[in-house]
Each structure stands twice: as structure tokens, then as C-alpha cells.
Coordinates of N, CA and C in Angstrom, one line a residue:
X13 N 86.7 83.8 -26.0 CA 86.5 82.4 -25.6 C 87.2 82.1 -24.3
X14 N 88.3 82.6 -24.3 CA 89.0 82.1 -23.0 C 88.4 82.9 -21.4
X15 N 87.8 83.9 -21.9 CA 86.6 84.8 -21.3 C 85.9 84.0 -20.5
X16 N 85.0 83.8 -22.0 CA 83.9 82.8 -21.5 C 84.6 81.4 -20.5
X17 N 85.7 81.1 -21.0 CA 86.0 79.7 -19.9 C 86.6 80.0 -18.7
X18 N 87.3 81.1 -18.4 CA 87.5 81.6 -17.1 C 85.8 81.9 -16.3
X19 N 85.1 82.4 -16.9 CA 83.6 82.7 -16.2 C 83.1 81.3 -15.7
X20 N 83.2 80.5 -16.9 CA 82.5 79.0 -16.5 C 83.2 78.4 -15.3
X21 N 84.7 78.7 -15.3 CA 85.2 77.7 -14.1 C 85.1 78.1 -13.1
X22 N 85.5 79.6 -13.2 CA 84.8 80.3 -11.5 C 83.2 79.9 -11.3
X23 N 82.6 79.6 -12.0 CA 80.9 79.2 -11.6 C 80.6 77.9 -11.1
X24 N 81.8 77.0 -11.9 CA 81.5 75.9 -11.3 C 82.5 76.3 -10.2
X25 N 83.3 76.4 -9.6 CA 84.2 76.4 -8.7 C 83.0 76.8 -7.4
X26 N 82.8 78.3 -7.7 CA 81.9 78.4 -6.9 C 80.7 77.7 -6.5
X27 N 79.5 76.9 -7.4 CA 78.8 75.7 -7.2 C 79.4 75.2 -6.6
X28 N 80.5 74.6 -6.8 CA 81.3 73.1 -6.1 C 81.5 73.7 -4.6
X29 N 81.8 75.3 -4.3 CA 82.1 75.7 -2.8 C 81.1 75.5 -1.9
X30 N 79.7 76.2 -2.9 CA 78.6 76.2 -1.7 C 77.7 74.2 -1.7
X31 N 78.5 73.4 -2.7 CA 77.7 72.3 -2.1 C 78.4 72.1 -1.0
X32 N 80.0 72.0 -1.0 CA 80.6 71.7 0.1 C 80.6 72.0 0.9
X33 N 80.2 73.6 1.5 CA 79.2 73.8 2.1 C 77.7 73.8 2.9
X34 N 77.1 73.2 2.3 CA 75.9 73.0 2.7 C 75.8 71.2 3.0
X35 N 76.9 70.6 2.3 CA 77.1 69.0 3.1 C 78.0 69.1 4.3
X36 N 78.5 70.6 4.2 CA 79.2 70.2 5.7 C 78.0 70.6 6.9
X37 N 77.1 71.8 6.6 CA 76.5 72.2 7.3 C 75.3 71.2 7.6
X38 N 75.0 70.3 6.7 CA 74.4 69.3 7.3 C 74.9 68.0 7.9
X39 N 76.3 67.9 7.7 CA 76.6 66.9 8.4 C 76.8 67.4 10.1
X40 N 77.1 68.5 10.1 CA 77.4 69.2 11.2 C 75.9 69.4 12.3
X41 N 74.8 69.9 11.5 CA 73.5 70.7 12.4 C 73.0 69.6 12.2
X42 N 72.3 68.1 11.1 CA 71.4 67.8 10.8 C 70.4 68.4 10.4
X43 N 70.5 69.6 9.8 CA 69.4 70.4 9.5 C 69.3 71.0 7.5
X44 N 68.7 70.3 7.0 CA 68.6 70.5 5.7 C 68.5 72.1 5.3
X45 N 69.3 71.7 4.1 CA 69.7 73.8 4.2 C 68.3 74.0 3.8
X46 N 67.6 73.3 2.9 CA 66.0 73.7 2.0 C 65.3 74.3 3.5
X47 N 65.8 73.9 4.6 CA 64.7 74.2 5.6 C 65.0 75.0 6.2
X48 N 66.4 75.7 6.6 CA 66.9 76.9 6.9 C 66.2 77.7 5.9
X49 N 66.8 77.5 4.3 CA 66.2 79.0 3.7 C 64.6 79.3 3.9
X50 N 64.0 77.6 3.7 CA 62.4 77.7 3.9 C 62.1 78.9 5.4
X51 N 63.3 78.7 6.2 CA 62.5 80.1 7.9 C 63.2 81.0 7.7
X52 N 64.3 81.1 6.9 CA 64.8 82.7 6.5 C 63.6 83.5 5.9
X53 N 62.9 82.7 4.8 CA 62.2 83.4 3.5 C 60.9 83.6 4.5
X54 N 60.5 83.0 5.6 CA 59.2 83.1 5.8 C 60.0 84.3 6.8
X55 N 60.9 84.3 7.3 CA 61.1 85.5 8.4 C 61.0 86.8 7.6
X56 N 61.3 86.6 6.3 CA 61.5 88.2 5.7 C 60.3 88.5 5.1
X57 N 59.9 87.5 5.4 CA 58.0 88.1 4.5 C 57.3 88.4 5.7
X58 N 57.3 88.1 6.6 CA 57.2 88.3 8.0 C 57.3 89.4 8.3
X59 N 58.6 90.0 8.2 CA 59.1 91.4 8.6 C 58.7 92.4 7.4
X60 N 58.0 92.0 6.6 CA 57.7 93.3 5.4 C 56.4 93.4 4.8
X61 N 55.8 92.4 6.2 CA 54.4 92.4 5.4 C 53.7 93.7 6.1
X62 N 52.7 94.0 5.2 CA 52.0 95.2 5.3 C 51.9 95.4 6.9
X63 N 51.3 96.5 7.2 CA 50.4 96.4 9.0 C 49.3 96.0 9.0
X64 N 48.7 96.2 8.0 CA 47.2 95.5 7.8 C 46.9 94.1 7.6
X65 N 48.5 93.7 7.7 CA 48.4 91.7 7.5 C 48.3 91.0 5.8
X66 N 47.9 89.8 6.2 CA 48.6 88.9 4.5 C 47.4 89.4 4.1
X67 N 48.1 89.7 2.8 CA 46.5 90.3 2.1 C 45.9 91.2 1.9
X68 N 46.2 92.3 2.9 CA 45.2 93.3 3.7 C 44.3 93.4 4.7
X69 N 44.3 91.8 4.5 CA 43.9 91.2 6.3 C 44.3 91.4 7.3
X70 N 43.3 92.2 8.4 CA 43.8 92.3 9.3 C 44.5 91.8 10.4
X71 N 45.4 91.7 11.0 CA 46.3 90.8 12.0 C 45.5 90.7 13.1
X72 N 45.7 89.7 13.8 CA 44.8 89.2 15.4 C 44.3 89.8 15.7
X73 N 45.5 90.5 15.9 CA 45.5 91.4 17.6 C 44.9 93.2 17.1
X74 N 44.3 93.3 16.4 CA 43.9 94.2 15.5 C 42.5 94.4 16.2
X75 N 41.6 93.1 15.8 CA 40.4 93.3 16.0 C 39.8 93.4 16.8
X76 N 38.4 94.4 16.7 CA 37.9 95.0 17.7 C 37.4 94.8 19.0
X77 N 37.3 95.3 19.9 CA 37.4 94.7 21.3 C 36.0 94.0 21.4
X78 N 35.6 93.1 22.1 CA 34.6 92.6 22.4 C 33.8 93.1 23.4
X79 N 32.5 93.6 23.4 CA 31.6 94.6 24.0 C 30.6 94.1 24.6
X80 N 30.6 94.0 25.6 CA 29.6 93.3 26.9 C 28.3 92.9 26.3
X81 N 27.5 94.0 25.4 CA 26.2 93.8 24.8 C 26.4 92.5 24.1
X82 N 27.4 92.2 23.0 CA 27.3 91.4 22.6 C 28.0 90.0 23.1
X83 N 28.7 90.1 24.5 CA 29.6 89.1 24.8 C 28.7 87.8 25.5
X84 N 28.0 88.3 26.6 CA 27.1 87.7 27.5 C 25.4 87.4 26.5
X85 N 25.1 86.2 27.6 CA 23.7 85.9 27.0 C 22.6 86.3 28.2
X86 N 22.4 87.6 28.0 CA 21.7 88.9 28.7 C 20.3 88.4 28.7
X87 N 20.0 87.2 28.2 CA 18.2 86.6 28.2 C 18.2 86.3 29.7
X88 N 18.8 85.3 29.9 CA 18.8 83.8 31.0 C 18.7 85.1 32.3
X89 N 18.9 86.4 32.3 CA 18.7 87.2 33.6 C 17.1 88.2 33.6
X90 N 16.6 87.9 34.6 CA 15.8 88.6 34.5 C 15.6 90.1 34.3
X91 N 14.7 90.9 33.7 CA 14.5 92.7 33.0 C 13.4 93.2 33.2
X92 N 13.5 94.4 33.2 CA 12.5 95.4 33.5 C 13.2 96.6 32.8
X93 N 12.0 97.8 31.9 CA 12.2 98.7 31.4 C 12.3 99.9 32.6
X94 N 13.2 100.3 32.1 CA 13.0 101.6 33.4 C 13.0 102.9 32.1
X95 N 13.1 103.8 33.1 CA 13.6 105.1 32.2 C 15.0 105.7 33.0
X96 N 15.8 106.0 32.2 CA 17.0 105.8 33.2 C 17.7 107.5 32.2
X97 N 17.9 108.4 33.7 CA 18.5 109.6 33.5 C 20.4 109.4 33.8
X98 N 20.9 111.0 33.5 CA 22.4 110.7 34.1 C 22.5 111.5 35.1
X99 N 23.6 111.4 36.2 CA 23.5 112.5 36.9 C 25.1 112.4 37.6
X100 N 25.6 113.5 37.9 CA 26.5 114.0 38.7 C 27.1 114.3 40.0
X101 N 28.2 114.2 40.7 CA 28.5 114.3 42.3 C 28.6 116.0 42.4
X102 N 27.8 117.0 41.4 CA 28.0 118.4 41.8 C 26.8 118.9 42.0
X103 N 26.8 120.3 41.9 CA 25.6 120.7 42.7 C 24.5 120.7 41.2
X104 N 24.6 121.0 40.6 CA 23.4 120.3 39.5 C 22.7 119.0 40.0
X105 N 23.3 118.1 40.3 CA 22.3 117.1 40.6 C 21.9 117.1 41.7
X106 N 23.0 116.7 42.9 CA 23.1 116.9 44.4 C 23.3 117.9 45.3
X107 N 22.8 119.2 44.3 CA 23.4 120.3 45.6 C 24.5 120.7 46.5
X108 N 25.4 120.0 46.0 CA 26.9 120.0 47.2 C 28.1 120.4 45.8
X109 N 29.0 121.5 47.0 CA 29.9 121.7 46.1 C 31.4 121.0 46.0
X110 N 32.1 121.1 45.3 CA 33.3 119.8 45.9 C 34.4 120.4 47.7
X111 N 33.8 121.5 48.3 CA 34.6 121.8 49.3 C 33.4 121.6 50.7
X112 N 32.2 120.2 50.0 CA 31.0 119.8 50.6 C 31.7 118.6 51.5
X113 N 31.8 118.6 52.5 CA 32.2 117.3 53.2 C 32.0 116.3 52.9
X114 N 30.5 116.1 52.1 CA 29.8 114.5 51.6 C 30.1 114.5 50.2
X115 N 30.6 115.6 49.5 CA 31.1 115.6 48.2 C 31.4 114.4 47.8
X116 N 30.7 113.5 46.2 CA 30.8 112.7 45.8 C 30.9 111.2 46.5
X117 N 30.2 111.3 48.0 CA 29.3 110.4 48.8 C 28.3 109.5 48.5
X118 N 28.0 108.7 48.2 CA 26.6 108.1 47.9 C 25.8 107.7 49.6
X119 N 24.7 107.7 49.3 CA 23.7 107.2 50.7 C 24.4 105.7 50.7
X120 N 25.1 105.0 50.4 CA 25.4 103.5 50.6 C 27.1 103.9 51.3
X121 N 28.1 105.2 51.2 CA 28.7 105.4 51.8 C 30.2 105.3 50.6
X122 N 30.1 104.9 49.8 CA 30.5 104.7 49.0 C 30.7 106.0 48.1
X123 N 32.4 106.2 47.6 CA 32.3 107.0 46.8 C 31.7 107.4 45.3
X124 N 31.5 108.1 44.3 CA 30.6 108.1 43.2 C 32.0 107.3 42.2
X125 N 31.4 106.6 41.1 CA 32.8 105.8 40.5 C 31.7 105.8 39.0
X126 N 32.9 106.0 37.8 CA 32.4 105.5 36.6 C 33.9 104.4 36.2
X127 N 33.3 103.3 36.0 CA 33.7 102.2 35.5 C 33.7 101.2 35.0
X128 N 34.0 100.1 35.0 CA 33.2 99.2 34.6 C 31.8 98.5 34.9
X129 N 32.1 98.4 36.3 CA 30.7 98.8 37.4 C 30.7 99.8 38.0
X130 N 29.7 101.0 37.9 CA 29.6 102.2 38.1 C 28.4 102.5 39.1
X131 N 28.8 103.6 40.3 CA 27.5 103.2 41.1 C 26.4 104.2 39.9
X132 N 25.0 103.9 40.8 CA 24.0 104.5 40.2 C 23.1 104.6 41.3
X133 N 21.7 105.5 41.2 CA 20.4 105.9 42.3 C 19.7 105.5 41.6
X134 N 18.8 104.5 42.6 CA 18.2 104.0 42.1 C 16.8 103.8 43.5
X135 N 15.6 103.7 43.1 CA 14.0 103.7 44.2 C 14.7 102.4 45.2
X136 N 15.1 102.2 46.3 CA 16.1 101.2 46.8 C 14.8 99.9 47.4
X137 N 13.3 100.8 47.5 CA 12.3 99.8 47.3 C 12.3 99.0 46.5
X138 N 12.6 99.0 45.5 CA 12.9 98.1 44.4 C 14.3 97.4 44.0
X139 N 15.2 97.9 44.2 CA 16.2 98.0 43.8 C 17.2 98.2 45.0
X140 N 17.5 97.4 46.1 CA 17.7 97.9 47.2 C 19.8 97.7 46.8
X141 N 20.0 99.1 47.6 CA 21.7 98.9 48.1 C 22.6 97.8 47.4
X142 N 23.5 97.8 46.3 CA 24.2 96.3 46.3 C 23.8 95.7 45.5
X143 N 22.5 96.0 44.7 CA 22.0 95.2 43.4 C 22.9 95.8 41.9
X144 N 23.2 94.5 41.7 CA 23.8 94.8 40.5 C 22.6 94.6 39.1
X145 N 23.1 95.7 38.6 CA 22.5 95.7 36.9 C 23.4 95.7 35.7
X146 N 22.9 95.3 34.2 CA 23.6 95.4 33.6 C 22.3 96.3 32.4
X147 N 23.3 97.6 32.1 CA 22.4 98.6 31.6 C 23.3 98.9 30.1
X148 N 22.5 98.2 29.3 CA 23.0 98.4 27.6 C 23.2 99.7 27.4
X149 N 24.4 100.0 26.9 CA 24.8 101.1 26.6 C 25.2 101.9 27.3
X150 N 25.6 101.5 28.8 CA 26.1 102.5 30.0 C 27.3 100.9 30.7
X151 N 26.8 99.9 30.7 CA 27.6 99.0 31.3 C 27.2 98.3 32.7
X152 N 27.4 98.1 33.8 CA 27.2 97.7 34.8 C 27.0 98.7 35.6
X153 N 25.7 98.7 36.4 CA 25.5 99.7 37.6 C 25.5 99.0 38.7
X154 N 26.2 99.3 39.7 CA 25.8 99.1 41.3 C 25.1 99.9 42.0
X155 N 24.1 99.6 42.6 CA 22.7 100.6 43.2 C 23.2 100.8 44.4
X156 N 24.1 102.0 44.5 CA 24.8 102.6 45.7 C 24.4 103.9 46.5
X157 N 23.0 104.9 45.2 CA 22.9 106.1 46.0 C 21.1 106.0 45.6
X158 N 20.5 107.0 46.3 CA 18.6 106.8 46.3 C 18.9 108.7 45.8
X159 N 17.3 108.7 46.0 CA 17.5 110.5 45.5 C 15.5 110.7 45.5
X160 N 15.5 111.9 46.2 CA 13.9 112.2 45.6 C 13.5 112.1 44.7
X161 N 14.0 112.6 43.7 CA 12.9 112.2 42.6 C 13.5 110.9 41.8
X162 N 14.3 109.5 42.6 CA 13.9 108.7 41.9 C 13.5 107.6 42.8
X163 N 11.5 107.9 42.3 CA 10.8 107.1 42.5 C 10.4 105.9 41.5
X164 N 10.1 104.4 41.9 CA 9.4 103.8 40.8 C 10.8 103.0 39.8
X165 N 10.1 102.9 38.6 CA 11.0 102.2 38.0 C 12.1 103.6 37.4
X166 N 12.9 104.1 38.0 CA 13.7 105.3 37.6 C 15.2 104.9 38.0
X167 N 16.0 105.2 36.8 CA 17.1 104.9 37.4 C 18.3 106.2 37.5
X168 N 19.2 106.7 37.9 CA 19.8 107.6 37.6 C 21.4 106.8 37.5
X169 N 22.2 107.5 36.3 CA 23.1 106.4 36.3 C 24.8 107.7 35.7
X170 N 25.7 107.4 37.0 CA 26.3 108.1 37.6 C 27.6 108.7 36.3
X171 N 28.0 109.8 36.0 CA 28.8 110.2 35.1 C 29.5 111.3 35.5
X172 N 30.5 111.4 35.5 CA 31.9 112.6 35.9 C 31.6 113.6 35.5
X173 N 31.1 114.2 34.9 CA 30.7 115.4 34.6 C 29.6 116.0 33.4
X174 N 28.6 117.0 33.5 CA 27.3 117.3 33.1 C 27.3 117.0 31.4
X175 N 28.8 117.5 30.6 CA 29.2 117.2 29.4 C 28.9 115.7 29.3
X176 N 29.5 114.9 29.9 CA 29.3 113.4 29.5 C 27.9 112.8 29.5
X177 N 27.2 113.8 30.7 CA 25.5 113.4 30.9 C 24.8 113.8 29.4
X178 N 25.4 114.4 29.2 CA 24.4 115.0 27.4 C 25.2 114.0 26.7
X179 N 26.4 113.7 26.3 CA 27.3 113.5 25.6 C 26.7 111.8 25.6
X180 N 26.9 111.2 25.9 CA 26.7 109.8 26.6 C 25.6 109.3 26.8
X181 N 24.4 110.3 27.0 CA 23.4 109.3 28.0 C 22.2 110.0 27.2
X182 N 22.3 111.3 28.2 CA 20.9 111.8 28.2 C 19.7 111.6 29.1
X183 N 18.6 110.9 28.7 CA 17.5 110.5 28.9 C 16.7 109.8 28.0
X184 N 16.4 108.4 28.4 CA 16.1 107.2 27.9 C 15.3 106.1 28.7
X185 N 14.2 105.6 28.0 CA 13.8 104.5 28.4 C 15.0 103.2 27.8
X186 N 15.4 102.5 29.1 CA 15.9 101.5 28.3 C 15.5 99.7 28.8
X187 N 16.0 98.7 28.5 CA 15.4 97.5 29.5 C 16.7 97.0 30.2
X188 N 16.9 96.5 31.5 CA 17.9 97.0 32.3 C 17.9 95.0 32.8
X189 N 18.4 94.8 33.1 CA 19.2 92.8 33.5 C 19.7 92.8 34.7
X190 N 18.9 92.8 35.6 CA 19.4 92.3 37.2 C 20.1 91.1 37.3
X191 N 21.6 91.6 37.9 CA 22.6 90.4 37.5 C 22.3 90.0 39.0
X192 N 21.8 90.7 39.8 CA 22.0 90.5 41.4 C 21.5 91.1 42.3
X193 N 20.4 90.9 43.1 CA 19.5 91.6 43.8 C 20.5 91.8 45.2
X194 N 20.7 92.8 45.8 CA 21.4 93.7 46.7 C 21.0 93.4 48.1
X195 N 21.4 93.3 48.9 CA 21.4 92.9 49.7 C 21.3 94.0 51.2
X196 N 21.3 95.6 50.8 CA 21.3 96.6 51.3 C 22.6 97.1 52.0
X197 N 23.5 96.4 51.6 CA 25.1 96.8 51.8 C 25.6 96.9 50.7
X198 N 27.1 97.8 51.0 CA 28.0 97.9 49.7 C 28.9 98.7 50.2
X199 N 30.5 98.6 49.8 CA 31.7 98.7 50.4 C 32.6 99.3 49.3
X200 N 33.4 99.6 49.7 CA 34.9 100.5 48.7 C 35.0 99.4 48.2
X201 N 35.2 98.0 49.4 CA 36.2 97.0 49.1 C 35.6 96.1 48.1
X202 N 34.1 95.9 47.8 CA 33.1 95.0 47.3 C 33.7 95.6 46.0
X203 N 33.2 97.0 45.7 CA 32.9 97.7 44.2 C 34.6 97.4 43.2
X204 N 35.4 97.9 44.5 CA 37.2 97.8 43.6 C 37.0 96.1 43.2
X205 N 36.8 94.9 44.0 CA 36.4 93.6 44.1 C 36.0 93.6 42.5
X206 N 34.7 93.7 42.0 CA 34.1 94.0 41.2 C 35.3 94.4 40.2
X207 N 35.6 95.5 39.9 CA 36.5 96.5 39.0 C 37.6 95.7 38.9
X208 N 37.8 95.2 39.4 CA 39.7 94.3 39.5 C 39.2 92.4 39.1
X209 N 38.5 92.4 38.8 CA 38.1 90.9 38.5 C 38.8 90.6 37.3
X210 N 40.0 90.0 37.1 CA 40.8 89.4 35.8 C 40.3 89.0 34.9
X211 N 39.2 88.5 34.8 CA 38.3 87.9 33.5 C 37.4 89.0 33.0
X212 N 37.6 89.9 34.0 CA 36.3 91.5 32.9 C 37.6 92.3 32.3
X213 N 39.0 92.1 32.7 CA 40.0 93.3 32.6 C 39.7 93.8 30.7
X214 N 39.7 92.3 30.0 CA 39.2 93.3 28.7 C 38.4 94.0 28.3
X215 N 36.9 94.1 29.0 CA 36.0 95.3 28.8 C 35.9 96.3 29.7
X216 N 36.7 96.1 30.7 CA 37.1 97.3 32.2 C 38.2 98.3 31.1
X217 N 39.1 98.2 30.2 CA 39.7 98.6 29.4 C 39.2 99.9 28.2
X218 N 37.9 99.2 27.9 CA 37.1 100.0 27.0 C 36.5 101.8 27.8
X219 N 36.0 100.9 29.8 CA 35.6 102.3 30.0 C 36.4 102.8 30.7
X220 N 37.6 102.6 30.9 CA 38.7 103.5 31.3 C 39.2 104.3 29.9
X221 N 39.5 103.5 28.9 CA 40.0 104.4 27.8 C 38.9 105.3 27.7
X222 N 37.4 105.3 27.2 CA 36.7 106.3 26.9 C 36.8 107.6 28.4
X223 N 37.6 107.6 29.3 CA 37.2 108.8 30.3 C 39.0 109.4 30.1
X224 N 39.4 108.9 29.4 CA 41.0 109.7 28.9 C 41.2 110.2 27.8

């Protein structure tokens, strides 16, 4: 018995410390303790929740990046089907080897680039110097180099090396969205211009990651 009443008075003693406590800490912060513990308890659920989020839901910043095809409304521009090959700044496509002085040169003077806007050869009768496209499943081409055999509706559409041309491309008819008919110029400074634009940086992201 006397057990039991030494337990009870330490229980209340202690109750009676932490009210005194918690009326001082409110007279002191203005801040109700219910509402301290209420952002402790959410901090620690916070800090232990799965990586896959509440639930197994996935958190924000998780989900998948957003992909040109589906981002833009690719109708409102005008199309035409081409058949569109890949091709290379080495001697498989171009005949020049990399210790070629024009090595990875386009006829627009511009170096060969895979990017977000990437150049491409293209019949310049049609398609002159500077015209931008938007080609599903390759991304944005700038019509920077010509080539004999691409006459007509042909496009050739530019890739780092012969592996990526099979890997990637191949050969394909596909239907192609003139964002901007060319004006028979095009510059280092226009294309980087292009590439550096802060509102494409999240799908400029996608085709830098795929070439690392």
C-alpha cells in the first residue's frame, strides 16, 4: 500500500510539473502546446515516411518528366509526311574523316549538334536553311545541312554515332510540324539561342540525359 501511494504522488507531482509547464510555455510563446505537438508529430511522420510517399504514393517530384509529344498542341502547326533517315558527321554518311578540316560542318556552316534542337539535311527546296521542325520521336530539327540523295520529301536527322542511328531511329516514314519556315540562314549563336531557352530547360534535360 504505501508502494502504491508513493507511485500515485510521484504521478501526480509529476502531472502537476508538466501542467506548470506547459502554462508557463504558453504564457511565455502564446503558442498552445496541442499545436507544438500537432508539428512535432507531423515532422516525424514526415521524416519516416516511405520514399514512395503517403500511402505508396508517389511524391511530386517523382513523376515522370513531361515529353514534348504530349506537352504541345502539335495540330494548330502545319505537317507533311516525309520519310526520315539518320545519319552521321563520319565517313559512313559524309565521307570525311575526323582529321577532315570540314569534319562535323554542315553546308549552313554550323557545327553537327544532337539536342534538344538538333541540326538535320534536309531538300533546302523545300525546307530551306533555318526551318525549324518538330519530328515525333527525335525532337526538334533545325534544317542546317542538304546532301545528294536528299531529294523531295526526305529528311536525314543528325545522331553522334552509327550505333545510335540503328539504336534510335533507323528508317521511317513519319509526319513532321513545321514550327518555322527558314529563312536560309543559321548561326552557332541562333541554335545555342534555341538550346538555352529557360522554358524548354525541362525537356532539353531528357536529351542530354539520353546521350550520357
Amino acid at each position: 500500500m504505501d508502494r502504491f501511494r508513493q507511485f500515485a504522488r510521484r504521478t501526480a507531482m509529476t502531472v502537476l510539473f508538466f501542467l506548470a509547464l506547459t502554462a508557463t510555455f504558453q504564457s511565455v510563446s502564446g503558442v498552445e502546446a496541442e499545436t507544438v505537438l500537432r508539428s512535432l508529430s507531423s515532422a516525424l511522420l514526415v521524416e519516416h515516411e516511405p520514399s514512395g510517399g503517403t500511402n505508396g504514393r508517389p511524391k511530386s517530384g517523382s513523376r515522370s518528366a513531361p515529353r514534348l509529344e504530349d506537352h504541345f498542341d502539335w495540330s494548330k502547326y502545319p505537317s507533311v509526311e516525309v520519310v526520315a533517315t539518320g545519319y552521321t558527321a563520319g565517313i559512313e554518311s559524309t565521307g570525311k574523316t575526323p582529321d577532315h578540316p570540314e569534319y562535323g560542318i554542315t553546308y549552313s556552316g554550323v557545327r553537327v549538334k544532337r539536342d534538344l534542337y538538333s541540326t538535320i539535311a534536309a531538300d533546302l527546296s523545300i525546307f530551306p536553311i533555318g526551318t525549324i521542325l518538330f519530328i515525333p520521336g527525335y525532337g526538334f530539327g533545325v534544317v542546317a545541312d542538304k546532301g545528294g540523295a536528299i531529294k523531295g520529301h526526305h529528311l536525314d536527322l543528325y545522331y553522334e554515332t552509327v550505333e545510335d542511328v540503328y539504336k534510335y531511329w533507323g528508317k521511317r516514314k513519319v509526319q513532321v510540324y513545321i514550327i518555322q519556315k527558314g529563312d536560309g540562314k543559321l548561326s552557332e549563336e541562333e541554335l545555342t539561342r534555341l538550346n538555352e531557352d529557360e522554358t524548354m530547360q525541362v525537356f532539353r534535360q531528357q536529351y542530354l540525359e539520353s546521350k550520357s
